Amino acid sequence: MPPSTSGLVEALWQAIALLRDDRLDEAEAAFIGILERWPGQPDALHFQGVLRHSQGRLDEAVELISAALRQIPEHADAWNNLGNVLLVAGRVDDAVQAYERGIAIAAGQPETAAALSNLSIVHRRQGRAAEAESACRRALDVAPDFADAWYNLSLVLMERGEVHEGLLANSRAIALWPQRAQPRDQVIRALLLLGERERAAGLYREWLAEEPDNPVIHHQLAACLGNAVPVRASDAYVQQVFDSFADSFDAKLESLHYRAPELIAQALAEAAGEPRGALDIVDAGCGTGLCGVLVRPWARHLAGCDLSVGMLRRAVPRQVYDVLHQAELVYYLETQPGHFDAVVCADTLCYFGALEAAVAAARRALRPGGWLVFTVEALQEDDAQGHRLQVNGRYAHTGGYVRDAISQGGLELLTLQAGTLRLEAGRPVPGWIVSARRP
């Protein structure tokens, strides 16, 4: 170490301590001062990059940490921090490579736990549950008390339907680090899967007291209690849920073997025949465009509408829609009289209890001879009401009720077929695939 650096090592440790205490302005000034006196010092570059990450200056963060790694390529923690920045920047493949590089450098050592836990997050977002679980367990092999790994393991297990094991993993995370408790909605869903509605309702009430204007909590509490159930999910609920879900939507549904778009396309083929690119179609509740891709061959003009701006943004890169609208389904259809030859709704009407208004709006938007094709979740036929809000926040409908709603909406029922829409907690979700025609 050159004589001129005397005292700078202590200054570096003080700067790192400021960063860990979230005293970012002071830490920034300290790192700048250190690098002015000790240009290119790799630890200062590394942690200044971590600071830039905290400030949202991702390009600078990547540049700084990469500069540090060019000098100290065997620094496992720096590779992990680089992976974190790349992941936030949307460079998922590069993030995975950074994590794996750090894991390989310190194989079998406790310092690999963070990178393994972070790698599990990537795998989970990609719908690769087995790889996500493996990464968590590898992290716990080298660091049995690492709360993040227990937390991420709890997410993987619950989403796969292993509810008891997921709650146990979450309890371990809480014991090790109380602030790392799993999001309450995940814990509540786990309790509901176990049939513990009273405990779940109690947690919802506590949450509602903290956030009285949160539409998601209002909706889910109604689903849990079966009281004051709305006839359909509110616009605010749909927007909040799907905006938060948009980035991981496709990967998540792939992991659930989501079949609704495929079933919609099959039903449209049965109704309309071979695809000739001659129909004006609207994908009502289009989401990220999973259904649009499959029905596009039938379309001369394909419109999409959805309440969620986040979902619409994800639909744009697919380049299958001629136009996209941010709008509520019934309102949009009512303002498009006689515009369409087909209205398709893949798992959209499961956010409606009463279907009559949606069916009537579809009739108004259809030309004579046009088709409405949709899916809903199935309810046992002995349910007197005909539709019910389930604890998962979606509505299910009896076949008899669907027939009546189609008739009251002025359409002719063509087919009402039973099928599996997806998996949920590892179990098949039964549904109806419905096609109807405007006379």
Short mmCIF file of C-alpha atoms in Angstrom, two decimals:
data_model
loop_
_atom_site.label_atom_id
_atom_site.label_comp_id
_atom_site.label_asym_id
_atom_site.label_seq_id
_atom_site.Cartn_x
_atom_site.Cartn_y
_atom_site.Cartn_z
CA MET A 1 0.00 0.00 0.00
CA PRO A 2 1.54 3.38 -1.00
CA PRO A 3 2.37 5.76 1.84
CA SER A 4 -0.13 8.31 0.49
CA THR A 5 -2.98 5.97 1.30
CA SER A 6 -2.33 6.11 5.04
CA GLY A 7 -5.66 6.51 6.80
CA LEU A 8 -7.71 5.83 3.67
CA VAL A 9 -8.43 2.22 4.65
CA GLU A 10 -10.15 3.43 7.80
CA ALA A 11 -11.99 6.06 5.76
CA LEU A 12 -13.15 3.33 3.37
CA TRP A 13 -14.61 1.25 6.20
CA GLN A 14 -16.37 4.33 7.55
CA ALA A 15 -17.84 5.03 4.10
CA ILE A 16 -19.10 1.45 3.85
CA ALA A 17 -20.68 1.77 7.31
CA LEU A 18 -22.45 4.97 6.20
CA LEU A 19 -23.80 3.12 3.16
CA ARG A 20 -25.10 0.24 5.29
CA ASP A 21 -26.83 2.76 7.58
CA ASP A 22 -28.59 4.29 4.51
CA ARG A 23 -26.80 7.61 5.04
CA LEU A 24 -26.40 7.84 1.29
CA ASP A 25 -25.38 11.49 0.89
CA GLU A 26 -22.62 11.15 3.47
CA ALA A 27 -21.49 7.85 1.97
CA GLU A 28 -21.37 9.36 -1.52
CA ALA A 29 -19.20 12.25 -0.37
CA ALA A 30 -16.90 9.81 1.43
CA PHE A 31 -16.44 7.52 -1.58
CA ILE A 32 -15.78 10.47 -3.89
CA GLY A 33 -13.14 11.76 -1.49
CA ILE A 34 -11.47 8.35 -1.22
CA LEU A 35 -11.34 7.86 -5.00
CA GLU A 36 -9.90 11.33 -5.50
CA ARG A 37 -7.01 10.43 -3.20
CA TRP A 38 -6.84 6.72 -4.13
CA PRO A 39 -7.94 6.49 -7.80
CA GLY A 40 -9.26 3.13 -8.94
CA GLN A 41 -9.35 1.55 -5.47
CA PRO A 42 -11.47 -1.57 -6.18
CA ASP A 43 -13.41 -1.74 -2.91
CA ALA A 44 -14.31 1.94 -3.19
CA LEU A 45 -15.45 1.39 -6.79
CA HIS A 46 -17.45 -1.68 -5.75
CA PHE A 47 -19.33 0.01 -2.92
CA GLN A 48 -19.82 3.24 -4.83
CA GLY A 49 -21.52 1.01 -7.41
CA VAL A 50 -23.74 -0.41 -4.67
CA LEU A 51 -24.53 3.18 -3.67
CA ARG A 52 -25.47 4.08 -7.26
CA HIS A 53 -27.78 1.04 -7.29
CA SER A 54 -29.54 2.42 -4.20
CA GLN A 55 -29.93 5.74 -6.02
CA GLY A 56 -31.44 4.07 -9.09
CA ARG A 57 -28.48 5.03 -11.30
CA LEU A 58 -28.15 1.55 -12.74
CA ASP A 59 -25.83 2.17 -15.69
CA GLU A 60 -23.30 3.87 -13.40
CA ALA A 61 -23.65 1.04 -10.88
CA VAL A 62 -22.86 -1.59 -13.53
CA GLU A 63 -19.87 0.42 -14.76
CA LEU A 64 -18.41 0.92 -11.27
CA ILE A 65 -18.81 -2.67 -10.06
CA SER A 66 -17.49 -3.99 -13.37
CA ALA A 67 -14.44 -1.72 -13.02
CA ALA A 68 -13.82 -3.16 -9.57
CA LEU A 69 -14.14 -6.73 -10.87
CA ARG A 70 -11.58 -6.10 -13.59
CA GLN A 71 -9.08 -5.63 -10.75
CA ILE A 72 -10.46 -8.25 -8.34
CA PRO A 73 -12.18 -10.85 -10.57
CA GLU A 74 -12.39 -13.40 -7.73
CA HIS A 75 -14.55 -11.17 -5.50
CA ALA A 76 -17.73 -13.27 -5.01
CA ASP A 77 -19.71 -10.55 -3.22
CA ALA A 78 -19.04 -8.07 -6.01
CA TRP A 79 -20.38 -10.56 -8.57
CA ASN A 80 -23.52 -10.95 -6.45
CA ASN A 81 -24.01 -7.19 -6.24
CA LEU A 82 -23.46 -6.86 -9.98
CA GLY A 83 -26.14 -9.52 -10.49
CA ASN A 84 -28.55 -7.54 -8.32
CA VAL A 85 -28.07 -4.41 -10.43
CA LEU A 86 -28.40 -6.30 -13.71
CA LEU A 87 -31.60 -7.97 -12.51
CA VAL A 88 -33.21 -4.63 -11.64
CA ALA A 89 -32.08 -3.31 -15.03
CA GLY A 90 -33.95 -6.14 -16.73
CA ARG A 91 -30.80 -7.89 -17.96
CA VAL A 92 -31.88 -11.24 -16.56
CA ASP A 93 -29.46 -13.50 -18.45
CA ASP A 94 -26.51 -11.29 -17.50
CA ALA A 95 -27.68 -11.30 -13.88
CA VAL A 96 -27.79 -15.10 -13.83
CA GLN A 97 -24.25 -15.25 -15.22
CA ALA A 98 -23.03 -12.84 -12.53
CA TYR A 99 -24.67 -14.84 -9.74
CA GLU A 100 -23.30 -18.11 -11.08
CA ARG A 101 -19.80 -16.63 -11.40
CA GLY A 102 -19.83 -15.56 -7.75
CA ILE A 103 -21.21 -18.95 -6.65
CA ALA A 104 -18.47 -20.79 -8.55
CA ILE A 105 -15.72 -18.61 -7.07
CA ALA A 106 -16.72 -19.33 -3.47
CA ALA A 107 -18.31 -22.76 -3.96
CA GLY A 108 -19.50 -24.31 -0.72
CA GLN A 109 -18.74 -21.21 1.33
CA PRO A 110 -21.28 -19.19 3.37
CA GLU A 111 -20.68 -16.10 1.22
CA THR A 112 -22.45 -17.84 -1.70
CA ALA A 113 -25.76 -17.90 0.18
CA ALA A 114 -26.88 -14.46 -0.99
CA ALA A 115 -26.15 -15.20 -4.65
CA LEU A 116 -27.93 -18.56 -4.43
CA SER A 117 -30.96 -16.94 -2.79
CA ASN A 118 -31.02 -14.25 -5.46
CA LEU A 119 -30.71 -16.87 -8.18
CA SER A 120 -33.77 -18.57 -6.71
CA ILE A 121 -35.72 -15.32 -7.18
CA VAL A 122 -34.86 -15.30 -10.89
CA HIS A 123 -35.84 -18.95 -11.32
CA ARG A 124 -39.13 -18.36 -9.49
CA ARG A 125 -40.02 -15.40 -11.72
CA GLN A 126 -39.29 -17.60 -14.72
CA GLY A 127 -41.69 -20.25 -13.41
CA ARG A 128 -38.84 -22.72 -12.78
CA ALA A 129 -39.97 -23.88 -9.35
CA ALA A 130 -37.64 -26.88 -9.06
CA GLU A 131 -34.54 -24.79 -9.82
CA ALA A 132 -35.75 -22.07 -7.43
CA GLU A 133 -36.18 -24.57 -4.60
CA SER A 134 -32.79 -26.13 -5.31
CA ALA A 135 -31.04 -22.75 -5.15
CA CYS A 136 -32.72 -21.94 -1.82
CA ARG A 137 -31.74 -25.27 -0.31
CA ARG A 138 -28.16 -24.90 -1.54
CA ALA A 139 -28.06 -21.50 0.17
CA LEU A 140 -29.34 -23.04 3.40
CA ASP A 141 -26.78 -25.84 3.18
CA VAL A 142 -23.97 -23.29 3.48
CA ALA A 143 -25.83 -20.76 5.68
CA PRO A 144 -28.62 -22.50 7.67
CA ASP A 145 -29.69 -19.27 9.39
CA PHE A 146 -29.93 -17.10 6.27
CA ALA A 147 -33.40 -15.51 6.55
CA ASP A 148 -33.64 -14.46 2.89
CA ALA A 149 -33.25 -18.05 1.72
CA TRP A 150 -35.95 -19.28 4.13
CA TYR A 151 -38.23 -16.48 2.92
CA ASN A 152 -37.69 -17.25 -0.77
CA LEU A 153 -38.15 -20.96 -0.08
CA SER A 154 -41.49 -20.21 1.57
CA LEU A 155 -42.65 -18.40 -1.58
CA VAL A 156 -41.68 -21.30 -3.82
CA LEU A 157 -43.34 -23.91 -1.62
CA MET A 158 -46.61 -22.02 -1.17
CA GLU A 159 -46.95 -21.28 -4.87
CA ARG A 160 -46.47 -24.98 -5.55
CA GLY A 161 -49.23 -25.91 -3.12
CA GLU A 162 -46.99 -27.19 -0.31
CA VAL A 163 -48.75 -24.92 2.16
CA HIS A 164 -47.68 -26.44 5.48
CA GLU A 165 -44.04 -26.55 4.43
CA GLY A 166 -44.26 -22.99 3.11
CA LEU A 167 -45.66 -21.67 6.37
CA LEU A 168 -42.93 -23.47 8.32
CA ALA A 169 -40.26 -21.89 6.11
CA ASN A 170 -41.88 -18.49 6.58
CA SER A 171 -41.95 -18.98 10.36
CA ARG A 172 -38.22 -19.75 10.29
CA ALA A 173 -37.59 -16.56 8.30
CA ILE A 174 -39.60 -14.51 10.82
CA ALA A 175 -37.71 -16.03 13.75
CA LEU A 176 -34.37 -15.17 12.15
CA TRP A 177 -35.37 -11.73 10.92
CA PRO A 178 -38.87 -10.47 11.85
CA GLN A 179 -38.85 -7.82 9.13
CA ARG A 180 -38.50 -10.57 6.53
CA ALA A 181 -41.97 -11.99 7.12
CA GLN A 182 -43.66 -13.14 3.96
CA PRO A 183 -46.15 -10.67 2.49
CA ARG A 184 -49.43 -10.98 4.32
CA ASP A 185 -51.39 -11.83 1.21
CA GLN A 186 -49.27 -14.96 0.73
CA VAL A 187 -49.74 -16.05 4.34
CA ILE A 188 -53.48 -15.39 4.16
CA ARG A 189 -53.81 -17.42 0.97
CA ALA A 190 -51.97 -20.26 2.65
CA LEU A 191 -54.38 -20.13 5.59
CA LEU A 192 -57.33 -20.18 3.21
CA LEU A 193 -55.94 -23.23 1.43
CA LEU A 194 -55.82 -24.89 4.84
CA GLY A 195 -59.47 -23.91 5.43
CA GLU A 196 -58.66 -21.50 8.27
CA ARG A 197 -61.00 -18.69 7.21
CA GLU A 198 -61.34 -17.07 10.63
CA ARG A 199 -57.59 -16.63 11.02
CA ALA A 200 -57.37 -15.31 7.47
CA ALA A 201 -60.25 -12.89 8.05
CA GLY A 202 -58.58 -11.62 11.22
CA LEU A 203 -55.41 -10.82 9.29
CA TYR A 204 -57.43 -9.08 6.58
CA ARG A 205 -59.19 -6.93 9.20
CA GLU A 206 -55.86 -5.92 10.75
CA TRP A 207 -54.55 -5.06 7.30
CA LEU A 208 -57.68 -3.09 6.41
CA ALA A 209 -57.33 -1.01 9.57
CA GLU A 210 -53.88 0.02 8.32
CA GLU A 211 -54.96 0.58 4.70
CA PRO A 212 -58.70 1.41 4.73
CA ASP A 213 -58.72 2.51 1.08
CA ASN A 214 -56.97 -0.55 -0.35
CA PRO A 215 -59.39 -2.11 -2.89
CA VAL A 216 -57.60 -5.46 -2.89
CA ILE A 217 -58.10 -5.96 0.85
CA HIS A 218 -61.79 -4.99 0.62
CA HIS A 219 -62.34 -7.48 -2.19
CA GLN A 220 -60.43 -10.31 -0.55
CA LEU A 221 -62.12 -9.81 2.83
CA ALA A 222 -65.51 -10.05 1.10
CA ALA A 223 -64.34 -13.24 -0.58
CA CYS A 224 -63.13 -14.64 2.72
CA LEU A 225 -66.31 -13.85 4.68
CA GLY A 226 -68.91 -14.19 1.94
CA ASN A 227 -70.50 -10.93 3.17
CA ALA A 228 -71.24 -7.79 1.14
CA VAL A 229 -69.97 -9.53 -1.98
CA PRO A 230 -69.85 -7.18 -4.99
CA VAL A 231 -71.51 -8.25 -8.24
CA ARG A 232 -68.11 -7.87 -9.90
CA ALA A 233 -64.57 -6.95 -8.93
CA SER A 234 -64.07 -3.20 -8.77
CA ASP A 235 -62.02 -1.41 -11.41
CA ALA A 236 -59.55 -0.34 -8.72
CA TYR A 237 -59.08 -3.95 -7.60
CA VAL A 238 -58.42 -5.19 -11.13
CA GLN A 239 -56.01 -2.37 -11.89
CA GLN A 240 -54.01 -2.79 -8.69
CA VAL A 241 -53.77 -6.58 -8.91
CA PHE A 242 -52.76 -6.76 -12.55
CA ASP A 243 -50.47 -3.74 -12.59
CA SER A 244 -48.48 -5.38 -9.79
CA PHE A 245 -48.57 -8.75 -11.59
CA ALA A 246 -47.75 -7.58 -15.12
CA ASP A 247 -43.99 -8.18 -15.22
CA SER A 248 -44.19 -11.77 -14.00
CA PHE A 249 -47.59 -12.62 -15.54
CA ASP A 250 -46.50 -14.75 -18.50
CA ALA A 251 -43.91 -16.79 -16.61
CA LYS A 252 -46.28 -17.33 -13.71
CA LEU A 253 -49.10 -18.60 -15.92
CA GLU A 254 -46.75 -20.83 -17.86
CA SER A 255 -45.79 -22.50 -14.59
CA LEU A 256 -49.52 -23.03 -13.87
CA HIS A 257 -50.09 -24.75 -17.25
CA TYR A 258 -52.51 -21.97 -18.19
CA ARG A 259 -54.80 -23.18 -21.00
CA ALA A 260 -57.55 -20.55 -21.32
CA PRO A 261 -56.13 -18.84 -24.46
CA GLU A 262 -55.67 -22.21 -26.16
CA LEU A 263 -59.23 -23.22 -25.26
CA ILE A 264 -60.56 -19.89 -26.56
CA ALA A 265 -58.77 -20.40 -29.89
CA GLN A 266 -60.19 -23.92 -30.19
CA ALA A 267 -63.72 -22.68 -29.48
CA LEU A 268 -63.33 -19.87 -32.02
CA ALA A 269 -62.17 -22.39 -34.61
CA GLU A 270 -65.26 -24.53 -33.95
CA ALA A 271 -67.53 -21.50 -34.37
CA ALA A 272 -65.83 -19.61 -37.20
CA GLY A 273 -64.05 -22.37 -39.10
CA GLU A 274 -60.62 -22.10 -40.69
CA PRO A 275 -58.67 -18.89 -40.01
CA ARG A 276 -58.84 -16.62 -43.06
CA GLY A 277 -57.84 -13.28 -41.56
CA ALA A 278 -61.28 -11.87 -42.34
CA LEU A 279 -62.83 -11.05 -38.94
CA ASP A 280 -62.88 -7.93 -36.79
CA ILE A 281 -62.13 -9.25 -33.30
CA VAL A 282 -61.76 -7.70 -29.86
CA ASP A 283 -59.79 -9.44 -27.13
CA ALA A 284 -61.70 -8.09 -24.13
CA GLY A 285 -59.43 -8.23 -21.10
CA CYS A 286 -56.43 -8.88 -23.31
CA GLY A 287 -53.77 -8.80 -20.59
CA THR A 288 -50.29 -9.28 -22.03
CA GLY A 289 -51.64 -10.71 -25.28
CA LEU A 290 -51.45 -14.45 -24.68
CA CYS A 291 -54.87 -14.94 -26.27
CA GLY A 292 -54.28 -12.36 -28.99
CA VAL A 293 -51.37 -14.34 -30.39
CA LEU A 294 -53.61 -17.39 -30.87
CA VAL A 295 -56.68 -15.66 -32.36
CA ARG A 296 -54.72 -13.32 -34.65
CA PRO A 297 -54.93 -15.71 -37.65
CA TRP A 298 -58.72 -15.20 -37.76
CA ALA A 299 -58.45 -11.41 -37.57
CA ARG A 300 -58.51 -8.76 -40.23
CA HIS A 301 -58.42 -6.24 -37.39
CA LEU A 302 -57.61 -7.20 -33.79
CA ALA A 303 -58.34 -4.80 -30.93
CA GLY A 304 -57.39 -5.34 -27.32
CA CYS A 305 -58.78 -3.69 -24.22
CA ASP A 306 -57.77 -4.01 -20.58
CA LEU A 307 -58.07 -2.00 -17.37
CA SER A 308 -54.42 -2.54 -16.43
CA VAL A 309 -51.91 -0.17 -17.97
CA GLY A 310 -49.13 -2.49 -16.84
CA MET A 311 -50.61 -5.41 -18.76
CA LEU A 312 -51.15 -3.31 -21.88
CA ARG A 313 -47.51 -2.22 -21.83
CA ARG A 314 -46.52 -5.88 -21.83
CA ALA A 315 -48.90 -6.56 -24.74
CA VAL A 316 -47.35 -3.92 -27.03
CA PRO A 317 -44.11 -5.82 -27.83
CA ARG A 318 -46.07 -8.83 -29.07
CA GLN A 319 -47.18 -6.72 -32.06
CA VAL A 320 -50.37 -8.72 -32.59
CA TYR A 321 -52.94 -5.98 -31.93
CA ASP A 322 -53.91 -3.27 -34.38
CA VAL A 323 -55.08 -1.10 -31.49
CA LEU A 324 -55.03 -1.29 -27.69
CA HIS A 325 -57.44 0.51 -25.35
CA GLN A 326 -57.21 1.09 -21.60
CA ALA A 327 -60.85 0.65 -20.63
CA GLU A 328 -63.32 -1.32 -18.54
CA LEU A 329 -64.73 -4.22 -20.54
CA VAL A 330 -68.48 -3.48 -20.36
CA TYR A 331 -68.03 0.24 -20.98
CA TYR A 332 -65.77 -0.39 -23.95
CA LEU A 333 -68.11 -2.91 -25.59
CA GLU A 334 -71.13 -0.66 -25.07
CA THR A 335 -69.36 2.13 -26.96
CA GLN A 336 -68.58 -0.09 -29.98
CA PRO A 337 -72.01 -0.91 -31.46
CA GLY A 338 -71.84 -3.43 -34.29
CA HIS A 339 -68.05 -3.15 -34.61
CA PHE A 340 -66.98 -6.77 -34.22
CA ASP A 341 -67.45 -10.22 -35.67
CA ALA A 342 -66.11 -11.84 -32.51
CA VAL A 343 -65.56 -10.91 -28.86
CA VAL A 344 -63.14 -13.20 -27.00
CA CYS A 345 -62.53 -13.16 -23.23
CA ALA A 346 -59.91 -15.50 -21.77
CA ASP A 347 -60.35 -15.70 -17.99
CA THR A 348 -61.71 -12.15 -17.84
CA LEU A 349 -65.32 -12.80 -16.86
CA CYS A 350 -64.13 -14.69 -13.79
CA TYR A 351 -63.89 -11.19 -12.27
CA PHE A 352 -67.64 -10.79 -12.81
CA GLY A 353 -70.24 -12.43 -10.60
CA ALA A 354 -73.33 -11.36 -12.53
CA LEU A 355 -72.65 -11.90 -16.24
CA GLU A 356 -75.78 -10.33 -17.73
CA ALA A 357 -74.31 -6.85 -18.26
CA ALA A 358 -71.18 -8.21 -19.91
CA VAL A 359 -73.17 -10.49 -22.22
CA ALA A 360 -75.53 -7.67 -23.19
CA ALA A 361 -72.57 -5.37 -23.90
CA ALA A 362 -70.99 -8.06 -26.08
CA ARG A 363 -74.26 -8.43 -28.00
CA ARG A 364 -74.28 -4.69 -28.65
CA ALA A 365 -70.70 -4.77 -29.93
CA LEU A 366 -71.29 -7.77 -32.21
CA ARG A 367 -72.61 -7.74 -35.73
CA PRO A 368 -75.47 -10.15 -36.52
CA GLY A 369 -74.02 -13.65 -36.70
CA GLY A 370 -71.01 -12.65 -34.58
CA TRP A 371 -69.62 -14.78 -31.73
CA LEU A 372 -68.88 -14.32 -28.05
CA VAL A 373 -66.29 -16.82 -26.80
CA PHE A 374 -65.19 -16.84 -23.15
CA THR A 375 -64.06 -18.90 -20.18
CA VAL A 376 -65.20 -18.82 -16.56
CA GLU A 377 -64.41 -21.02 -13.58
CA ALA A 378 -66.95 -23.74 -12.84
CA LEU A 379 -69.15 -23.89 -9.74
CA GLN A 380 -71.06 -26.94 -8.55
CA GLU A 381 -74.52 -27.01 -10.08
CA ASP A 382 -76.31 -27.22 -6.72
CA ASP A 383 -75.29 -23.65 -5.82
CA ALA A 384 -78.59 -21.77 -5.65
CA GLN A 385 -77.14 -18.35 -6.49
CA GLY A 386 -75.47 -19.55 -9.67
CA HIS A 387 -72.25 -17.64 -9.08
CA ARG A 388 -69.98 -17.21 -6.08
CA LEU A 389 -66.92 -15.18 -5.11
CA GLN A 390 -64.20 -17.66 -4.18
CA VAL A 391 -61.44 -17.17 -1.64
CA ASN A 392 -58.96 -16.74 -4.51
CA GLY A 393 -60.73 -13.49 -5.40
CA ARG A 394 -62.31 -14.81 -8.60
CA TYR A 395 -65.92 -15.75 -9.28
CA ALA A 396 -67.12 -19.19 -10.31
CA HIS A 397 -70.37 -19.93 -12.16
CA THR A 398 -72.70 -22.87 -12.60
CA GLY A 399 -73.40 -24.10 -16.09
CA GLY A 400 -77.09 -23.42 -15.60
CA TYR A 401 -76.45 -19.81 -14.65
CA VAL A 402 -74.21 -19.30 -17.70
CA ARG A 403 -76.99 -20.60 -19.97
CA ASP A 404 -79.49 -18.21 -18.40
CA ALA A 405 -77.13 -15.22 -18.65
CA ILE A 406 -76.50 -15.94 -22.34
CA SER A 407 -80.22 -16.12 -23.01
CA GLN A 408 -81.06 -12.99 -21.02
CA GLY A 409 -78.29 -11.12 -22.83
CA GLY A 410 -79.90 -11.83 -26.18
CA LEU A 411 -77.45 -14.41 -27.53
CA GLU A 412 -77.86 -18.01 -28.66
CA LEU A 413 -75.74 -20.56 -26.80
CA LEU A 414 -73.64 -22.70 -29.14
CA THR A 415 -71.41 -24.68 -26.78
CA LEU A 416 -70.84 -25.00 -23.04
CA GLN A 417 -67.90 -27.33 -22.52
CA ALA A 418 -66.15 -28.36 -19.31
CA GLY A 419 -62.36 -28.15 -19.19
CA THR A 420 -59.33 -27.44 -17.01
CA LEU A 421 -58.22 -23.80 -17.19
CA ARG A 422 -54.97 -23.99 -15.17
CA LEU A 423 -53.45 -25.40 -12.01
CA GLU A 424 -53.72 -23.64 -8.66
CA ALA A 425 -51.76 -24.85 -5.64
CA GLY A 426 -51.01 -27.91 -7.74
CA ARG A 427 -54.70 -28.72 -8.36
CA PRO A 428 -56.73 -28.47 -11.60
CA VAL A 429 -59.07 -25.47 -11.85
CA PRO A 430 -62.28 -26.60 -13.59
CA GLY A 431 -63.97 -24.18 -15.94
CA TRP A 432 -66.48 -23.63 -18.70
CA ILE A 433 -65.51 -22.82 -22.28
CA VAL A 434 -68.49 -20.99 -23.75
CA SER A 435 -69.40 -19.89 -27.26
CA ALA A 436 -72.55 -17.99 -28.19
CA ARG A 437 -73.87 -16.25 -31.29
CA ARG A 438 -75.76 -13.05 -31.92
CA PRO A 439 -78.87 -13.88 -33.98
#
